[in-house]
PDB file of C-alpha atoms in Angstrom:
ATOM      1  CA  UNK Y   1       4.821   1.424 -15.349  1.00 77.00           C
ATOM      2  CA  UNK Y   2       2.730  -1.794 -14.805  1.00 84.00           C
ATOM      3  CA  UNK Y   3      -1.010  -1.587 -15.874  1.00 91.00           C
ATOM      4  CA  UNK Y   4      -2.590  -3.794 -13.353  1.00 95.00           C
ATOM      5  CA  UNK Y   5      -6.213  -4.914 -13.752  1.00 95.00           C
ATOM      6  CA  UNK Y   6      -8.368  -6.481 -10.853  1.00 97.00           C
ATOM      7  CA  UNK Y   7     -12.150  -8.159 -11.377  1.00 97.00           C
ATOM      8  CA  UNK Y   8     -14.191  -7.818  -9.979  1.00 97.00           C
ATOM      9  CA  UNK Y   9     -14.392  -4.043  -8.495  1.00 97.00           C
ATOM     10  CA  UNK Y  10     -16.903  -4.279  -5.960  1.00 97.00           C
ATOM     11  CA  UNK Y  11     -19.097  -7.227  -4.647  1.00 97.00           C
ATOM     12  CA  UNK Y  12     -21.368  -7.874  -1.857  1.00 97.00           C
ATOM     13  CA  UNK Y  13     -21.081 -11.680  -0.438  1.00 96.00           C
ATOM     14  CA  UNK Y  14     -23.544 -13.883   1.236  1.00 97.00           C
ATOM     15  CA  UNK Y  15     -21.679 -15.371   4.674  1.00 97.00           C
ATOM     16  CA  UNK Y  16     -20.088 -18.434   4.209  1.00 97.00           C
ATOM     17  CA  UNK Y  17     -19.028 -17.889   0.642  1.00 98.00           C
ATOM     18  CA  UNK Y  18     -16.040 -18.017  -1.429  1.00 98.00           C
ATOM     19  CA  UNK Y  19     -15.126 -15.180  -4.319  1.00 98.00           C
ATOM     20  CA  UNK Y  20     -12.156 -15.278  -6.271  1.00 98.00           C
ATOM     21  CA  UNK Y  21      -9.970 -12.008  -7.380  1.00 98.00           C
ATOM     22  CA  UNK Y  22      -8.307 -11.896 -10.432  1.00 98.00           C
ATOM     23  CA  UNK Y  23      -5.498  -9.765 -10.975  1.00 98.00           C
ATOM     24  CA  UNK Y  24      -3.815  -9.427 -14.567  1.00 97.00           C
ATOM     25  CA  UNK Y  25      -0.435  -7.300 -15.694  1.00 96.00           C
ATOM     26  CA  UNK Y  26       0.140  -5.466 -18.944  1.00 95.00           C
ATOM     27  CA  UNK Y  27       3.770  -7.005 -18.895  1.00 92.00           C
ATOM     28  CA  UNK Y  28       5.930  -9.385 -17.144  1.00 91.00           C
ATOM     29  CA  UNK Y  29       6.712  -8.822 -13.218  1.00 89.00           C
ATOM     30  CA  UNK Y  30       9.225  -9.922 -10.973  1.00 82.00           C
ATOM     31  CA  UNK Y  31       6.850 -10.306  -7.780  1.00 88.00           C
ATOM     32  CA  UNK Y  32       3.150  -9.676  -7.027  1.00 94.00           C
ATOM     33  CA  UNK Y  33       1.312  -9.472  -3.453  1.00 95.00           C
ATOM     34  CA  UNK Y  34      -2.122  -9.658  -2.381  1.00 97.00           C
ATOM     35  CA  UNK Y  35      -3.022  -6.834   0.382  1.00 97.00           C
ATOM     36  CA  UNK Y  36      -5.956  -6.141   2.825  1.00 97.00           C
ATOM     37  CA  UNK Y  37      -6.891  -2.975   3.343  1.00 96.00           C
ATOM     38  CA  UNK Y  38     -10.326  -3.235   6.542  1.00 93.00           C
ATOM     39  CA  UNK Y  39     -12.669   0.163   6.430  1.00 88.00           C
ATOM     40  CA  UNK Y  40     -10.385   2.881   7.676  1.00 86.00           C
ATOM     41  CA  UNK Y  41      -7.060   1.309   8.119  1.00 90.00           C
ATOM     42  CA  UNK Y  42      -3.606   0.295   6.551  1.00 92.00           C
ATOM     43  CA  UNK Y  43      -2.490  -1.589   4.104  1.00 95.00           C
ATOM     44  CA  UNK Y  44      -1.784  -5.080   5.574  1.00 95.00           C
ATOM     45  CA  UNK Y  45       0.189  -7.663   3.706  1.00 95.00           C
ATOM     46  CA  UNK Y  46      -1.863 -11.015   2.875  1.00 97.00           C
ATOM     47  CA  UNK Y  47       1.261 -12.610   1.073  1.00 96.00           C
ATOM     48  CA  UNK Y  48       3.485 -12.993  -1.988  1.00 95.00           C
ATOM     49  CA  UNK Y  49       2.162 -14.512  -5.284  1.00 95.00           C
ATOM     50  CA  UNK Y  50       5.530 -17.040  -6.465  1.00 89.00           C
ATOM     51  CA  UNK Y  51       4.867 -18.202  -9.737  1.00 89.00           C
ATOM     52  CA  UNK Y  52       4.308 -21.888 -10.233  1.00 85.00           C
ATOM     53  CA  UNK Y  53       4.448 -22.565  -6.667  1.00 87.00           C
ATOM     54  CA  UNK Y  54       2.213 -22.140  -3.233  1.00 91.00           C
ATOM     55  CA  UNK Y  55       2.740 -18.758  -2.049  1.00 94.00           C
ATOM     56  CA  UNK Y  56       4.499 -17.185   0.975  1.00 95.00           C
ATOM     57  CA  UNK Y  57       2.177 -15.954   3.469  1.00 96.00           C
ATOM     58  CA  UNK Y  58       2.422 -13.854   6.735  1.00 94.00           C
ATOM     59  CA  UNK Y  59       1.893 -14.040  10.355  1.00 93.00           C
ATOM     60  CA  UNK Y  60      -1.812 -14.311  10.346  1.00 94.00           C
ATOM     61  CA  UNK Y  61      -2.967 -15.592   7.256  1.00 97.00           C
ATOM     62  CA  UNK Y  62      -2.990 -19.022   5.906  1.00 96.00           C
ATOM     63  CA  UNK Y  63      -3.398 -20.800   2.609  1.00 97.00           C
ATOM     64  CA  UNK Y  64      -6.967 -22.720   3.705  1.00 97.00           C
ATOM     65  CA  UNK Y  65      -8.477 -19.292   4.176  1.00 98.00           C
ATOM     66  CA  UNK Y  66      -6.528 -17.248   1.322  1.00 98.00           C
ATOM     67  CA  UNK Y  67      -5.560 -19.621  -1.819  1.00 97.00           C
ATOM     68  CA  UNK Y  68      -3.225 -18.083  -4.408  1.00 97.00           C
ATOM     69  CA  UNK Y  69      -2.753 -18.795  -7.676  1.00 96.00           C
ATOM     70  CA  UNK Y  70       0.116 -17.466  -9.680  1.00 95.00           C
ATOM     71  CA  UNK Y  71       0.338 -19.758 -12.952  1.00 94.00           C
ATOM     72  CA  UNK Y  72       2.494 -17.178 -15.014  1.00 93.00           C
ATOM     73  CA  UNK Y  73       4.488 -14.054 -14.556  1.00 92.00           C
ATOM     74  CA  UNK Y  74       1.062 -11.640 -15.397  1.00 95.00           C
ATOM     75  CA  UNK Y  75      -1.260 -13.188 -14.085  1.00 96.00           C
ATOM     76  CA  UNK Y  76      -2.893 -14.397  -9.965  1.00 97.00           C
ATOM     77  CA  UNK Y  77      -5.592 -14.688  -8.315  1.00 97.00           C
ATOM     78  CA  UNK Y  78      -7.012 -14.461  -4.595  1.00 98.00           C
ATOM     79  CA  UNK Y  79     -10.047 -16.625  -2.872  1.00 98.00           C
ATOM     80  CA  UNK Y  80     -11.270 -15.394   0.159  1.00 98.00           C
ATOM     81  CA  UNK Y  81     -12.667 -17.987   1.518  1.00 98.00           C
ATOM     82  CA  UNK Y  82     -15.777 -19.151   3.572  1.00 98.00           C
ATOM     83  CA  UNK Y  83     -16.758 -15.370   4.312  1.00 97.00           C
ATOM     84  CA  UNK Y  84     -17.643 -13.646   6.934  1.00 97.00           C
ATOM     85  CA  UNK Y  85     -18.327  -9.924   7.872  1.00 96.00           C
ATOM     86  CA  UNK Y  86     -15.076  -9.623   9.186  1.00 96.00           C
ATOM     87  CA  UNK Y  87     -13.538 -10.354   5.643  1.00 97.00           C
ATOM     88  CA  UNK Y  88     -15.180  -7.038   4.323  1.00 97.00           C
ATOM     89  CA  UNK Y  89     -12.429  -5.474   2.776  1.00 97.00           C
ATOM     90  CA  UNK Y  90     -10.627  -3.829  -0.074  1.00 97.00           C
ATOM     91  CA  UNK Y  91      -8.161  -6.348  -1.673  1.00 98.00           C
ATOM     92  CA  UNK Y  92      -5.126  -4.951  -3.290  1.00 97.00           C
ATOM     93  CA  UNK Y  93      -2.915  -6.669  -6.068  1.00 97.00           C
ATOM     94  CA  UNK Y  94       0.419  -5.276  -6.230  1.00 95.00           C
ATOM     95  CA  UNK Y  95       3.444  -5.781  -8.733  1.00 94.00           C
ATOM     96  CA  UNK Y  96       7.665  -5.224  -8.330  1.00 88.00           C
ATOM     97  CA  UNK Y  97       8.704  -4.410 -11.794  1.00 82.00           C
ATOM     98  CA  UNK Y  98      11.867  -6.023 -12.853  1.00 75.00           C
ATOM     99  CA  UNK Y  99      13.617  -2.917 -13.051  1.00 74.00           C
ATOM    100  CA  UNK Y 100      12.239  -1.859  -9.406  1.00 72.00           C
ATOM    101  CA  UNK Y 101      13.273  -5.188  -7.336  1.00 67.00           C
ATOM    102  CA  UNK Y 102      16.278  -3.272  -5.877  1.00 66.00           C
ATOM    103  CA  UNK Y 103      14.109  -0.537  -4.512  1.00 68.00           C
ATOM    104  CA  UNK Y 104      10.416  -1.932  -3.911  1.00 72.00           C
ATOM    105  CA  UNK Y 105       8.024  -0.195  -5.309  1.00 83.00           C
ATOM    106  CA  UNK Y 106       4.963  -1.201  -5.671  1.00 89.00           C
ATOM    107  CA  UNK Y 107       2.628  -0.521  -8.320  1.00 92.00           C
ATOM    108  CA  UNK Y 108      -0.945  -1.440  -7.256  1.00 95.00           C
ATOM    109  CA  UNK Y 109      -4.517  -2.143  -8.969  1.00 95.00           C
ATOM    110  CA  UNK Y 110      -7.529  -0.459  -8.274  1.00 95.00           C
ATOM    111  CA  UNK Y 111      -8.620  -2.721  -5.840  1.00 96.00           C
ATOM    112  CA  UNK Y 112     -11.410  -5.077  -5.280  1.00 97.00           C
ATOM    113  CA  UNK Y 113     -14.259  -3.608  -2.468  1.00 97.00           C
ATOM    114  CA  UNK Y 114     -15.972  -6.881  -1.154  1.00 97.00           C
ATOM    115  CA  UNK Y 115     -18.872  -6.529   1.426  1.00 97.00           C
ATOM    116  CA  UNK Y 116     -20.116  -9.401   3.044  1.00 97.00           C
ATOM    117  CA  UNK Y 117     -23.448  -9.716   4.815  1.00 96.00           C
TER     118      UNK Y 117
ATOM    119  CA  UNK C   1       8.547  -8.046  13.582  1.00 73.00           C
ATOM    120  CA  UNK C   2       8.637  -4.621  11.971  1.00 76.00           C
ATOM    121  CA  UNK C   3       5.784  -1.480  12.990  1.00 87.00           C
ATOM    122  CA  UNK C   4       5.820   1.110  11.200  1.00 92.00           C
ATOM    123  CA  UNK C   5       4.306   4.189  13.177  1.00 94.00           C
ATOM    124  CA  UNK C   6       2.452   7.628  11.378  1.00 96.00           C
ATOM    125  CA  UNK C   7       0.894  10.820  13.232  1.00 96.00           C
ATOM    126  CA  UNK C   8      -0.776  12.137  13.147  1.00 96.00           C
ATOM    127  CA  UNK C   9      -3.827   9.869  11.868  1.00 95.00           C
ATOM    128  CA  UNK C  10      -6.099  13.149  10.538  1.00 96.00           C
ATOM    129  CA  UNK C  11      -4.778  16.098   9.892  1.00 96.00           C
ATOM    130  CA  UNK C  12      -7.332  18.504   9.322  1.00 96.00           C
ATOM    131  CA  UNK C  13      -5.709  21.745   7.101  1.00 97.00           C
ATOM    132  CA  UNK C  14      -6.833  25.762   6.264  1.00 97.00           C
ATOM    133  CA  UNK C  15      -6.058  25.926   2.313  1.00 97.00           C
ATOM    134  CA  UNK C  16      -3.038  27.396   2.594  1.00 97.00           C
ATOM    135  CA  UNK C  17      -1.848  26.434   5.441  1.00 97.00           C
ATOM    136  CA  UNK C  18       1.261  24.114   6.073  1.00 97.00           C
ATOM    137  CA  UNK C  19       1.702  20.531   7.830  1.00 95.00           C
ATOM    138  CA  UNK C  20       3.843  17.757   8.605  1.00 97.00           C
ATOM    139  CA  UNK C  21       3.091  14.265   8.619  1.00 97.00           C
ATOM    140  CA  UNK C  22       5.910  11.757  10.618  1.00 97.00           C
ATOM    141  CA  UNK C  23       6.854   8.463  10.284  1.00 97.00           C
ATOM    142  CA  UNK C  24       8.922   5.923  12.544  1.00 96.00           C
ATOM    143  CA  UNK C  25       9.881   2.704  11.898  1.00 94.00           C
ATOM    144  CA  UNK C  26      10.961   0.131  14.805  1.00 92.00           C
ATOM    145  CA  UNK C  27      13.917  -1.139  12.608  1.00 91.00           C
ATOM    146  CA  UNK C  28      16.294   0.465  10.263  1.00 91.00           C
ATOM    147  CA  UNK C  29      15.053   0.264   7.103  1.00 91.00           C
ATOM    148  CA  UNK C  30      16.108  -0.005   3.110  1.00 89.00           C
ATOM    149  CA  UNK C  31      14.631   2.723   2.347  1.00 92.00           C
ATOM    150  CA  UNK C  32      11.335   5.223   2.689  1.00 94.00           C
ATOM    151  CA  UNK C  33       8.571   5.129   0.427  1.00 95.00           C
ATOM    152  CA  UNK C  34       5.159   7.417   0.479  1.00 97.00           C
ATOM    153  CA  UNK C  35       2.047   6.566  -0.933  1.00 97.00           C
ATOM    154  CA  UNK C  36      -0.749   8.926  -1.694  1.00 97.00           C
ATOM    155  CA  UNK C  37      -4.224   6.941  -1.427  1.00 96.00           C
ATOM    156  CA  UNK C  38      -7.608   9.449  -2.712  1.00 96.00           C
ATOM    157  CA  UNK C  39     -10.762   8.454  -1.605  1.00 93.00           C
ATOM    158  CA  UNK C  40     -12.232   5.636  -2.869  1.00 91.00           C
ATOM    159  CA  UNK C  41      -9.002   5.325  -5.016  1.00 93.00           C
ATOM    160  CA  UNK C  42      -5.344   2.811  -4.759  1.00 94.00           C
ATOM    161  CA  UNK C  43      -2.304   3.951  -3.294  1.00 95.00           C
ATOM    162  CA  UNK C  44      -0.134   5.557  -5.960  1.00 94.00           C
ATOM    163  CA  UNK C  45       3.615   5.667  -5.112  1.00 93.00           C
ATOM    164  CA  UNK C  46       5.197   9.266  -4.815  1.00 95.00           C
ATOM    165  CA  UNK C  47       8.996   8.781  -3.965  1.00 94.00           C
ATOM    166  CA  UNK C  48      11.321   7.106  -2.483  1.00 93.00           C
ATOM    167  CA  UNK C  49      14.333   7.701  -0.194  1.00 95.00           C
ATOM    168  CA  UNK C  50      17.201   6.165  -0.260  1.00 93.00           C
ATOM    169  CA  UNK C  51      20.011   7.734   1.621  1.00 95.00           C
ATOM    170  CA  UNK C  52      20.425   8.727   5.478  1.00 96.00           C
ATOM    171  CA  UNK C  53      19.287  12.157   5.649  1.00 97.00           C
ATOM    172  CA  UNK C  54      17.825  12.700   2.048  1.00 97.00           C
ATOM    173  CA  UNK C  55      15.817  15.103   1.579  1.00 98.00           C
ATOM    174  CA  UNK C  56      13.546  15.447  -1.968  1.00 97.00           C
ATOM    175  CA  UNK C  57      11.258  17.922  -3.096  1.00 97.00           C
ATOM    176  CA  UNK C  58       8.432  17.376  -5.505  1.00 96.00           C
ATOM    177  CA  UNK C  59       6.422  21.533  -5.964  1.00 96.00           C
ATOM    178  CA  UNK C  60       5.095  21.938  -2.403  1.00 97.00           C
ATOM    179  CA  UNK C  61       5.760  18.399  -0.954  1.00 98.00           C
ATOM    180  CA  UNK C  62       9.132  18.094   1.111  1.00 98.00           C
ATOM    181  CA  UNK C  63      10.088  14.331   2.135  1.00 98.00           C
ATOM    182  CA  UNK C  64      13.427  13.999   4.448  1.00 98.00           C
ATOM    183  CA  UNK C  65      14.909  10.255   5.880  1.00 97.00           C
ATOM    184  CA  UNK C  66      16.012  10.318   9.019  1.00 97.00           C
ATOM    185  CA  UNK C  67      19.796  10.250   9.989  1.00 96.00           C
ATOM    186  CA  UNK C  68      19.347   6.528  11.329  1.00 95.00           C
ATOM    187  CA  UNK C  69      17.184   5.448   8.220  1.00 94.00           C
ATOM    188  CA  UNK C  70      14.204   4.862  11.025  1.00 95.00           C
ATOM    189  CA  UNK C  71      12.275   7.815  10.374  1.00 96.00           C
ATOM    190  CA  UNK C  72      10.691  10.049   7.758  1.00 98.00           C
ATOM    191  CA  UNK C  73       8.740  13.299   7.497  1.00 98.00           C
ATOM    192  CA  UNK C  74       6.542  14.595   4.329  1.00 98.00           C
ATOM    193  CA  UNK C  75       5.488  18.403   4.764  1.00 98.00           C
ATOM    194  CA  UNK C  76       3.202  20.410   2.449  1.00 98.00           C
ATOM    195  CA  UNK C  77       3.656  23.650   2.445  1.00 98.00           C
ATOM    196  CA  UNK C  78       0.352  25.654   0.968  1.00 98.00           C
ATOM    197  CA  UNK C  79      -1.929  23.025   0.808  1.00 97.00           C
ATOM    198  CA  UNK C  80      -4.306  22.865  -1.631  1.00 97.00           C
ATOM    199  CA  UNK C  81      -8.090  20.872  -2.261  1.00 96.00           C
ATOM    200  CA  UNK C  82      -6.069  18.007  -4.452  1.00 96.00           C
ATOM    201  CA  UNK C  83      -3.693  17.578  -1.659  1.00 97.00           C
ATOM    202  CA  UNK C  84      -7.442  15.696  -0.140  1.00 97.00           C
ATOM    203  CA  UNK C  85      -6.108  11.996   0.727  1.00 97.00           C
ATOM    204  CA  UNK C  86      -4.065   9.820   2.957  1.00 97.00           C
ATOM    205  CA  UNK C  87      -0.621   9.472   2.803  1.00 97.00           C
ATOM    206  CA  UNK C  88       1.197   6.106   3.849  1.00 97.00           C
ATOM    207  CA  UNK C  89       4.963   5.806   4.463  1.00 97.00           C
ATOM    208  CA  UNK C  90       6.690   2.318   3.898  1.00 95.00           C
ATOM    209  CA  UNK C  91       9.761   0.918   3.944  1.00 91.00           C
ATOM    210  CA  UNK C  92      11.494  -2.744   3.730  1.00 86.00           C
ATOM    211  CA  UNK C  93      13.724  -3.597   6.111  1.00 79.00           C
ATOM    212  CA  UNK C  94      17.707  -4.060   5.771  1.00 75.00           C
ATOM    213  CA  UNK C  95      18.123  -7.154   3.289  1.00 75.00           C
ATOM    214  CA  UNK C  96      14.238  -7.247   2.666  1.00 78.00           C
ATOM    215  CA  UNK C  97      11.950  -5.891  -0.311  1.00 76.00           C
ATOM    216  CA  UNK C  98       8.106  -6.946   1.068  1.00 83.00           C
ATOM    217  CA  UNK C  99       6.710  -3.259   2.945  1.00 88.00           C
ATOM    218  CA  UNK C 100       5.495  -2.669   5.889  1.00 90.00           C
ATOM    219  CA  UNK C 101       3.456   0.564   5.860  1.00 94.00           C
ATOM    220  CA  UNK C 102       2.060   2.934   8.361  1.00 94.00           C
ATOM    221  CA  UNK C 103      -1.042   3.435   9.406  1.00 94.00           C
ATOM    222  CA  UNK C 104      -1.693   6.870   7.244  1.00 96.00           C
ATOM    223  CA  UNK C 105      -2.302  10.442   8.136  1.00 97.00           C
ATOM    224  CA  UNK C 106      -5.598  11.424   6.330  1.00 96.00           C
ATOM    225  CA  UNK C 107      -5.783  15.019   5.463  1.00 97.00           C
ATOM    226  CA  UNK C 108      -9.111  16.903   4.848  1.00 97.00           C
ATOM    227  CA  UNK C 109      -8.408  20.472   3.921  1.00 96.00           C
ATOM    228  CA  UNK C 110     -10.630  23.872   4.882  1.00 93.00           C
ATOM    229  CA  UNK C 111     -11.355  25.865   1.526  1.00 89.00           C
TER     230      UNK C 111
END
């Protein structure tokens, strides 16, 4: 399976803000996603990573707020932009293996814990 | 669009004792997937069902898909201090790979 690595870990954010999440892959992937997960709750999908072109977001989110970056096939990143307290959150990066496409599993990183004040 | 539904949301256990965690999704879906998250840790995929009415055992953790491919159930029998965590189903739709998970049953467990 994929080894995913996010940086940073943890970080505590002044309001107002911007912080950028890298995620990198051991190997080549067929699809990475960025999720939210608030205090407490689910795993909420923020949107799909395509490589060499703007991502696909969901209902709710939009590209001003949550730029992606995908310039290869092991490699994105996530800004969460212009924070506020609400934005406190774990981040998740999350790979489909090539062999897994037809099933959807999702390997995930350890996840990035961002506090803002 | 598609809601995936989970109860109970805590499920507080005796060591030893058995429970059942459900799952219902508002559309038919692909297939079943359940996550295990630990605290303070990722989700970690534990299986996946594929076919109406599966049922798959891993030791003392029983997952079944529904008839309909709507629904799901995970039950540990015996649980144990590592079975600590919560547990998220997800599935894709029909035609569709991107998840939409549950809300989680998070299980403390009694020693």
């Amino acid at each position: 399976s994929a080894v995913i690595s996010q940086k940073p870990s943890r970080d505590i954010c002044q309001r107002g803000t911007s912080l950028t999440i890298q995620c990198q892959v051991d190997s080549q992937v067929t699809m990475m996603f960025w999720y939210r997960q608030q205090p407490g709750q689910s795993l909420t999908l923020i949107a799909t990573a395509n490589q060499g072109s703007e991502a696909t977001y969901e209902s709710g989110f939009v590209i001003d707020k949550f730029p992606i970056s995908r310039p290869n096939l092991t490699f994105s990143t996530l800004t969460v932009s212009n924070m506020s307290p609400e934005d406190s959150s774990i981040y998740l990066c999350s790979v489909l293996e090539p062999g897994q496409i037809n099933t959807g599993e999702l390997f995930f990183g350890e996840g990035s814990r961002l506090t803002v004040l | 669009g598609q809601q995936v539904m989970q109860i109970p949301q805590y499920q507080h256990v005796q060591e030893g004792e058995d429970f059942t965690t459900y799952c219902n999704s508002s559309t038919t879906l692909s297939n079943i997937q359940w996550y295990k998250q630990r605290p303070g840790g990722h989700p970690v995929f534990l299986i996946q069902l594929v076919k109406s009415g599966e049922v798959k055992k891993q030791k003392r953790l029983t997952f079944q898909f529904g008839e309909a491919k709507k629904n799901s159930s995970l039950h540990i029998t015996a649980t144990q201090t590592t079975d600590v965590g919560t547990y998220f189903c997800a599935g894709p739709p029909a035609n569709d790979y991107k998840l939409s998970f549950g809300a989680g049953t998070t299980v403390t467990v009694r020693a």
